[in-house]
Coordinates of C-alpha atoms (C1' of nucleotides) in Angstrom, one line a residue:
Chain A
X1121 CA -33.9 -11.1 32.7
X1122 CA -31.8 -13.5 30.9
X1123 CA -29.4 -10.7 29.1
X1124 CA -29.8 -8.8 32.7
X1125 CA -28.0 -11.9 34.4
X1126 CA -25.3 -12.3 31.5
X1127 CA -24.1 -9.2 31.7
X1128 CA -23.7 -8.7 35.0
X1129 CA -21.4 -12.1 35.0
X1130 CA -19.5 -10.5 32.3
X1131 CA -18.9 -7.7 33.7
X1132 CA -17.9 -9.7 36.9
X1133 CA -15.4 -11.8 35.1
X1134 CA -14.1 -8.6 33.3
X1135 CA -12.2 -7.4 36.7
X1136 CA -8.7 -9.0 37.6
X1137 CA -9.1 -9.8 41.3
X1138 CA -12.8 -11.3 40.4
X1139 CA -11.1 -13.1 37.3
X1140 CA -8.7 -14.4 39.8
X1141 CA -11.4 -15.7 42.1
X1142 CA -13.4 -17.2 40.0
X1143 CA -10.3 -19.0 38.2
X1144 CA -9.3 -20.1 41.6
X1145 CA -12.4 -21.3 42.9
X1146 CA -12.4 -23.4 39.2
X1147 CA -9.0 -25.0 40.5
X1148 CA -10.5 -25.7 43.8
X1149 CA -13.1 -28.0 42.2
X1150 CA -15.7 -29.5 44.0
X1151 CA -13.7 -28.8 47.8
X1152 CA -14.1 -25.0 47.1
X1153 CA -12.5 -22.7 49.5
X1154 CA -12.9 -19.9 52.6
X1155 CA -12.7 -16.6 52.2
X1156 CA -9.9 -16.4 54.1
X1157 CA -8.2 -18.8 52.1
X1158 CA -8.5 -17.0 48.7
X1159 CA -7.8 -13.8 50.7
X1160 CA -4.3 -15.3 51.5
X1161 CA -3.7 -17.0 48.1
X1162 CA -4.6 -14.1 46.3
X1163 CA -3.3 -11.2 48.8
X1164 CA -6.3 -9.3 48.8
X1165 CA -7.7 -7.4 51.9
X1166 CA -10.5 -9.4 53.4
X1167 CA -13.2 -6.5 53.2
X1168 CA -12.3 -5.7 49.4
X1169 CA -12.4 -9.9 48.6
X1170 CA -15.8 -9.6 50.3
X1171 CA -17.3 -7.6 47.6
X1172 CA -16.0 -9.1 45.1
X1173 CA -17.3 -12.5 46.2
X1174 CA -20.5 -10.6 46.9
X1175 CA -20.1 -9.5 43.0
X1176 CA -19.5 -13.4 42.1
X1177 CA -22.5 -14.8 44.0
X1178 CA -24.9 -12.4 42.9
X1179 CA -24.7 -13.1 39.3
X1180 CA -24.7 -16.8 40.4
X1181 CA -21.0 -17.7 39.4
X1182 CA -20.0 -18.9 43.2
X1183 CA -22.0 -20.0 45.7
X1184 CA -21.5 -19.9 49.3
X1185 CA -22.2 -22.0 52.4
X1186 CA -21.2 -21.5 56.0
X1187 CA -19.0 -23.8 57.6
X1188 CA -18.4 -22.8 60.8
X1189 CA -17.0 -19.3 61.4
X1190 CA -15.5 -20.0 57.9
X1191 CA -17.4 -19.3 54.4
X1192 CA -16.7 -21.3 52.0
X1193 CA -17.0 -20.6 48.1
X1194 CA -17.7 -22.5 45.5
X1195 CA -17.5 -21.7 41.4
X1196 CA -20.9 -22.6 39.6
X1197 CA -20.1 -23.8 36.6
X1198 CA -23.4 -24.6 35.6
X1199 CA -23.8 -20.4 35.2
X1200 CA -21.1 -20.7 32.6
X1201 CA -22.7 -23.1 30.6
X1202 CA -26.1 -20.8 30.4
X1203 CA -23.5 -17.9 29.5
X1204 CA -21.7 -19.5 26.1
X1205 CA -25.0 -20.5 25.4
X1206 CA -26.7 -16.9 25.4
X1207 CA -23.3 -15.3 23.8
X1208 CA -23.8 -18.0 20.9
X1209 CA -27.3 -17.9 20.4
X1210 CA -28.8 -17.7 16.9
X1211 CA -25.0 -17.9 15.9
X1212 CA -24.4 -18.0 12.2
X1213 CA -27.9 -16.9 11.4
X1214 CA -29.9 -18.6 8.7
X1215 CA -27.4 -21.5 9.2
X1216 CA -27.7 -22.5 13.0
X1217 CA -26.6 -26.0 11.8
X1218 CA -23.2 -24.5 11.2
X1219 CA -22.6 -23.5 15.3
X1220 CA -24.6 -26.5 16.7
X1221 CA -21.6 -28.8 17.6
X1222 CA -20.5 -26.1 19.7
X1223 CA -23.8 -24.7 21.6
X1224 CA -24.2 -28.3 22.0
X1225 CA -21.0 -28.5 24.1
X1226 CA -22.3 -25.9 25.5
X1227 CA -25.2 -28.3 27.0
X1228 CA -23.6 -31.5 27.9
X1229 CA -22.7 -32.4 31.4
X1230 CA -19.5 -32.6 31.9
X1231 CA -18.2 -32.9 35.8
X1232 CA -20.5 -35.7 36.3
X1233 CA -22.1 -33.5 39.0
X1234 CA -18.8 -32.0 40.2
X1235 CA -19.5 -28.5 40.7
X1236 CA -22.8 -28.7 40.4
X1237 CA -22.9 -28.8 36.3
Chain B
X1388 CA -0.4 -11.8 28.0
X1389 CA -3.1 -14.4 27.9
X1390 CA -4.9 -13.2 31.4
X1391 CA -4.5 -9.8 29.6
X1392 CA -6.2 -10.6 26.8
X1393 CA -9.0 -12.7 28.2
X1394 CA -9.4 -9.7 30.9
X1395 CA -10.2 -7.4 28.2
X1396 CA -12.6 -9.6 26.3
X1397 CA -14.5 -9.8 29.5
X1398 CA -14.3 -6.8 30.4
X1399 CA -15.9 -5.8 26.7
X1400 CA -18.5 -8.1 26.8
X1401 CA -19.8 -6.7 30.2
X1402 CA -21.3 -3.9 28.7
X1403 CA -24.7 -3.6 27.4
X1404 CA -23.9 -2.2 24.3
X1405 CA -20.7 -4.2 23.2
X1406 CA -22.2 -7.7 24.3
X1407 CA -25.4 -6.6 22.0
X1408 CA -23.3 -5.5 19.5
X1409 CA -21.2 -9.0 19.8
X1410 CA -24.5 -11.4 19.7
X1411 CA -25.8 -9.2 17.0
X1412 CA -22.6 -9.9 15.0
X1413 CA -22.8 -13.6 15.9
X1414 CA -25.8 -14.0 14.6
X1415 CA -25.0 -12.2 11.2
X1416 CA -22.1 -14.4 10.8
X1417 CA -20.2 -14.5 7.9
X1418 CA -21.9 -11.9 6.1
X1419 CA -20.9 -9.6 9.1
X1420 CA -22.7 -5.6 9.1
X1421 CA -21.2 -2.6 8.6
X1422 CA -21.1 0.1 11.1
X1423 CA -23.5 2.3 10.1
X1424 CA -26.0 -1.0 9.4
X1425 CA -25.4 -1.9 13.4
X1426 CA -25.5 1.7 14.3
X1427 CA -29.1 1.9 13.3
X1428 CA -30.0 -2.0 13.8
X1429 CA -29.0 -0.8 17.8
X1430 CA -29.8 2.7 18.0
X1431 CA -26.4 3.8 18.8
X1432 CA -24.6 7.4 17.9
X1433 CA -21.8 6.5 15.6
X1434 CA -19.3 8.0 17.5
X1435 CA -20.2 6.2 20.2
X1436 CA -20.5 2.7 18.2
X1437 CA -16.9 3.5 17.0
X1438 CA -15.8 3.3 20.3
X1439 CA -17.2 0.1 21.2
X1440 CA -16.3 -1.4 18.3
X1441 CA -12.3 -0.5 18.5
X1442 CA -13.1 -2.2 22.3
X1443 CA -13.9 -5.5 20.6
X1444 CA -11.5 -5.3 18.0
X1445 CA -8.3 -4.6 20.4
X1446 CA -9.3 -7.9 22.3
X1447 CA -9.8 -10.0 19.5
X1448 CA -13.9 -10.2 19.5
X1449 CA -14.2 -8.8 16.1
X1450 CA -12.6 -8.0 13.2
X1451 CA -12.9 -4.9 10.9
X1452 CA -12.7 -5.0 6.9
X1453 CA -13.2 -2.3 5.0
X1454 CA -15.7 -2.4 1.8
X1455 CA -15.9 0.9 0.0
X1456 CA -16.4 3.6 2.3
X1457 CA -18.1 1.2 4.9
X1458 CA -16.5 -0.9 7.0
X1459 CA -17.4 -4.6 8.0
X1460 CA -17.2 -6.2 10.8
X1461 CA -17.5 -9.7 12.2
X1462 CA -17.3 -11.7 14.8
X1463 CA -14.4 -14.2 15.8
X1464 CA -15.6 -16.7 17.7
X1465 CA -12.2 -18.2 17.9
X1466 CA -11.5 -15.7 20.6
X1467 CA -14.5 -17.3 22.7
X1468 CA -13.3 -20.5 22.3
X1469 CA -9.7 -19.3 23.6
X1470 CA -12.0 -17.6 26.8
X1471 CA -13.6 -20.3 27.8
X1472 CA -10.7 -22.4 27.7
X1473 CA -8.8 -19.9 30.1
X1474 CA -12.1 -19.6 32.2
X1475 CA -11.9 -23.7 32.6
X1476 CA -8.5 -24.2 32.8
X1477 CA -7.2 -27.2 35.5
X1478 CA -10.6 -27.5 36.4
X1479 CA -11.9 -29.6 39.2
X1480 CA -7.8 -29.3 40.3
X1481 CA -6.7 -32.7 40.7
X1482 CA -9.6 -34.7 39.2
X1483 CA -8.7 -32.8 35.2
X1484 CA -10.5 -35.7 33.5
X1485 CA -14.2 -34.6 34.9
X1486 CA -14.2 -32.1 33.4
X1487 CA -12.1 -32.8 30.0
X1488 CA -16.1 -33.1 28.0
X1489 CA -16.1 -29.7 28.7
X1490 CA -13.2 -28.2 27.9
X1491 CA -12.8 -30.3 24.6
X1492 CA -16.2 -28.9 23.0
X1493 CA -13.7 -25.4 23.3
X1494 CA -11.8 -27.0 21.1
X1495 CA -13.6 -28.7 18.2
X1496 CA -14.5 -26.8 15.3
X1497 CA -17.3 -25.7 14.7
X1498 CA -18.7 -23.7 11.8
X1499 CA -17.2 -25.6 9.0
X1500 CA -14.7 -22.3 8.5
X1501 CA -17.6 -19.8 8.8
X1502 CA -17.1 -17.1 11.2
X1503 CA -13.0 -18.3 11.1
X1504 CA -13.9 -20.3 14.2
Chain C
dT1270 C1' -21.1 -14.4 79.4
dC1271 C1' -16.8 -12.8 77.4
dC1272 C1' -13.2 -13.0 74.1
dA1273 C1' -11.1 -14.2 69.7
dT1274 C1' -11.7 -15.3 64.9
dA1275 C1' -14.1 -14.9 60.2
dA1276 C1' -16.4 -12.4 57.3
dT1277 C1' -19.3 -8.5 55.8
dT1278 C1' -21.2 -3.7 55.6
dC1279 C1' -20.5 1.2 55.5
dG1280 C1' -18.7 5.7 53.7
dA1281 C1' -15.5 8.3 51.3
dG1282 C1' -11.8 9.3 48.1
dA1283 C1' -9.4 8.1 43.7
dA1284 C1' -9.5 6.1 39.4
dT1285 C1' -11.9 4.5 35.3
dA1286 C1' -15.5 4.1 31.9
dC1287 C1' -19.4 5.9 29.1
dT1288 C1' -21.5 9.2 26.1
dC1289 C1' -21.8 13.0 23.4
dG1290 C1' -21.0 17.1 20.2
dA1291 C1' -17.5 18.8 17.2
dA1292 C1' -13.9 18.1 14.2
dA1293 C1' -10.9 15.0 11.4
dT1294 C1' -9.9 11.2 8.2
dA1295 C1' -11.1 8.0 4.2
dA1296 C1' -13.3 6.7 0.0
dT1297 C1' -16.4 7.5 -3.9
dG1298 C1' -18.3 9.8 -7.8
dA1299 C1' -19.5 14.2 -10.4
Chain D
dT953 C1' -10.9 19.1 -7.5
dC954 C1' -15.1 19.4 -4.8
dA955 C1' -19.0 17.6 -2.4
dT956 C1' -21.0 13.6 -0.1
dT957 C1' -21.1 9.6 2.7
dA958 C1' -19.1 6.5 6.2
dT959 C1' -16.5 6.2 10.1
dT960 C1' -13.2 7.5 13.5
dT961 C1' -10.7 10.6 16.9
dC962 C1' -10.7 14.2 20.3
dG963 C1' -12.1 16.5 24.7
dA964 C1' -15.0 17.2 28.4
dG965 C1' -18.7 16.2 31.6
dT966 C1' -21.1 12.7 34.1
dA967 C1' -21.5 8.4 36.1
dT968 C1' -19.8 4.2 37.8
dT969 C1' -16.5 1.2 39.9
dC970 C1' -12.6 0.0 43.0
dT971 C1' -10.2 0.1 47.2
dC972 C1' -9.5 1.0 51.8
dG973 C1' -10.0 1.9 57.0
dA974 C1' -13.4 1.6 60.5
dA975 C1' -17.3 -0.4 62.4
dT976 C1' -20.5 -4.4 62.5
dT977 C1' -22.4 -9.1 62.5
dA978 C1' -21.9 -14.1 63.3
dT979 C1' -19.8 -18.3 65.2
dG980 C1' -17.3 -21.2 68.5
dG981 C1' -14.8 -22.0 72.6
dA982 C1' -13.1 -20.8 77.5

DNA sequence: TCCATAATTCGAGAATACTCGAAATAATGA
DNA sequence: TCATTATTTCGAGTATTCTCGAATTATGGA
């Protein structure tokens, strides 16, 4: 379930125009943006962008919200905390001490609820 | 060159067997495993292993040292930290310092020298 | 209600990625 | 040198993914 969920926002951030969003949508902060504006700033047909953001939201790395006739996306950064931490569990084996200052990054808030993490 | 790069080690990590592969090498750490020991720790074909394993490498995820006849390989988490710095980058656009927690635990060390990270 | 705008869903074609058996390379020891 | 073990490279078949045009759904305003 876990693994499921990490590897599927892997492999979303592992495709250049998703990449692109997502990185984007990370400038954007807390304002996010429409579809139609990433589809501009990126120069991406609307319909493609769609699945792609479709891709995004699913593994829970943007979220959504109507505004309007507009959509606007948002990047969860909270979803890329929970991902370092799974790609660095157990690191370092019978010395976890050895990784902790970094899984611990890994678990501090930073944002101070800006984007939701 | 660096959107390349952290493209690829995306793109590597979003499949199954590389991103077990990966966390199976993280938590080995510095001892690393050889092929053949992660061929039969993950019930992969060799051949096919090989393959994965020459994706991580070319993107910077692993690194390959030959012992004997085996070969070892470990995991570089310095190329994470460089990923999530490129995943975070200006984030939060014009508000950089709320999220500056975050982006500085990709850069402390961690490890004490043990996985080169 | 009717039209225009914003975004998504559908279906198909082209490109890419994954896996495997077979063959090749590299290193060790008899 | 020859046989053995460890790993990689090659080629092909299958499956998955990406992109696009066309059609559809949803919202807001005249």
């Amino acid at each position: 379930m876990e693994k499921e969920n990490a590897l599927n926002a892997l492999a979303a951030l592992g495709q250049e125009t998703r990449l692109d969003v997502f990185r984007l949508l990370v400038k954007a902060g807390n304002e996010g943006m429409t579809a139609g504006a990433i589809s501009d700033a990126l120069d991406v047909r609307p319909n493609t962008l769609s699945t792609h953001l479709g891709a995004l939201s699913r593994c829970g790395l943007v979220q959504a919200e109507r505004d309007g006739r507009s959509i606007c996306y948002r990047a969860n950064l909270k979803t890329m905390r929970v991902l370092v931490t799974y790609l660095l569990q157990d690191c370092c084996g019978g010395n976890p001490e050895l990784c902790a200052p970094f899984l611990n990054m890994a678990k501090t808030a930073p944002c101070d609820g800006a984007n939701d993490c």
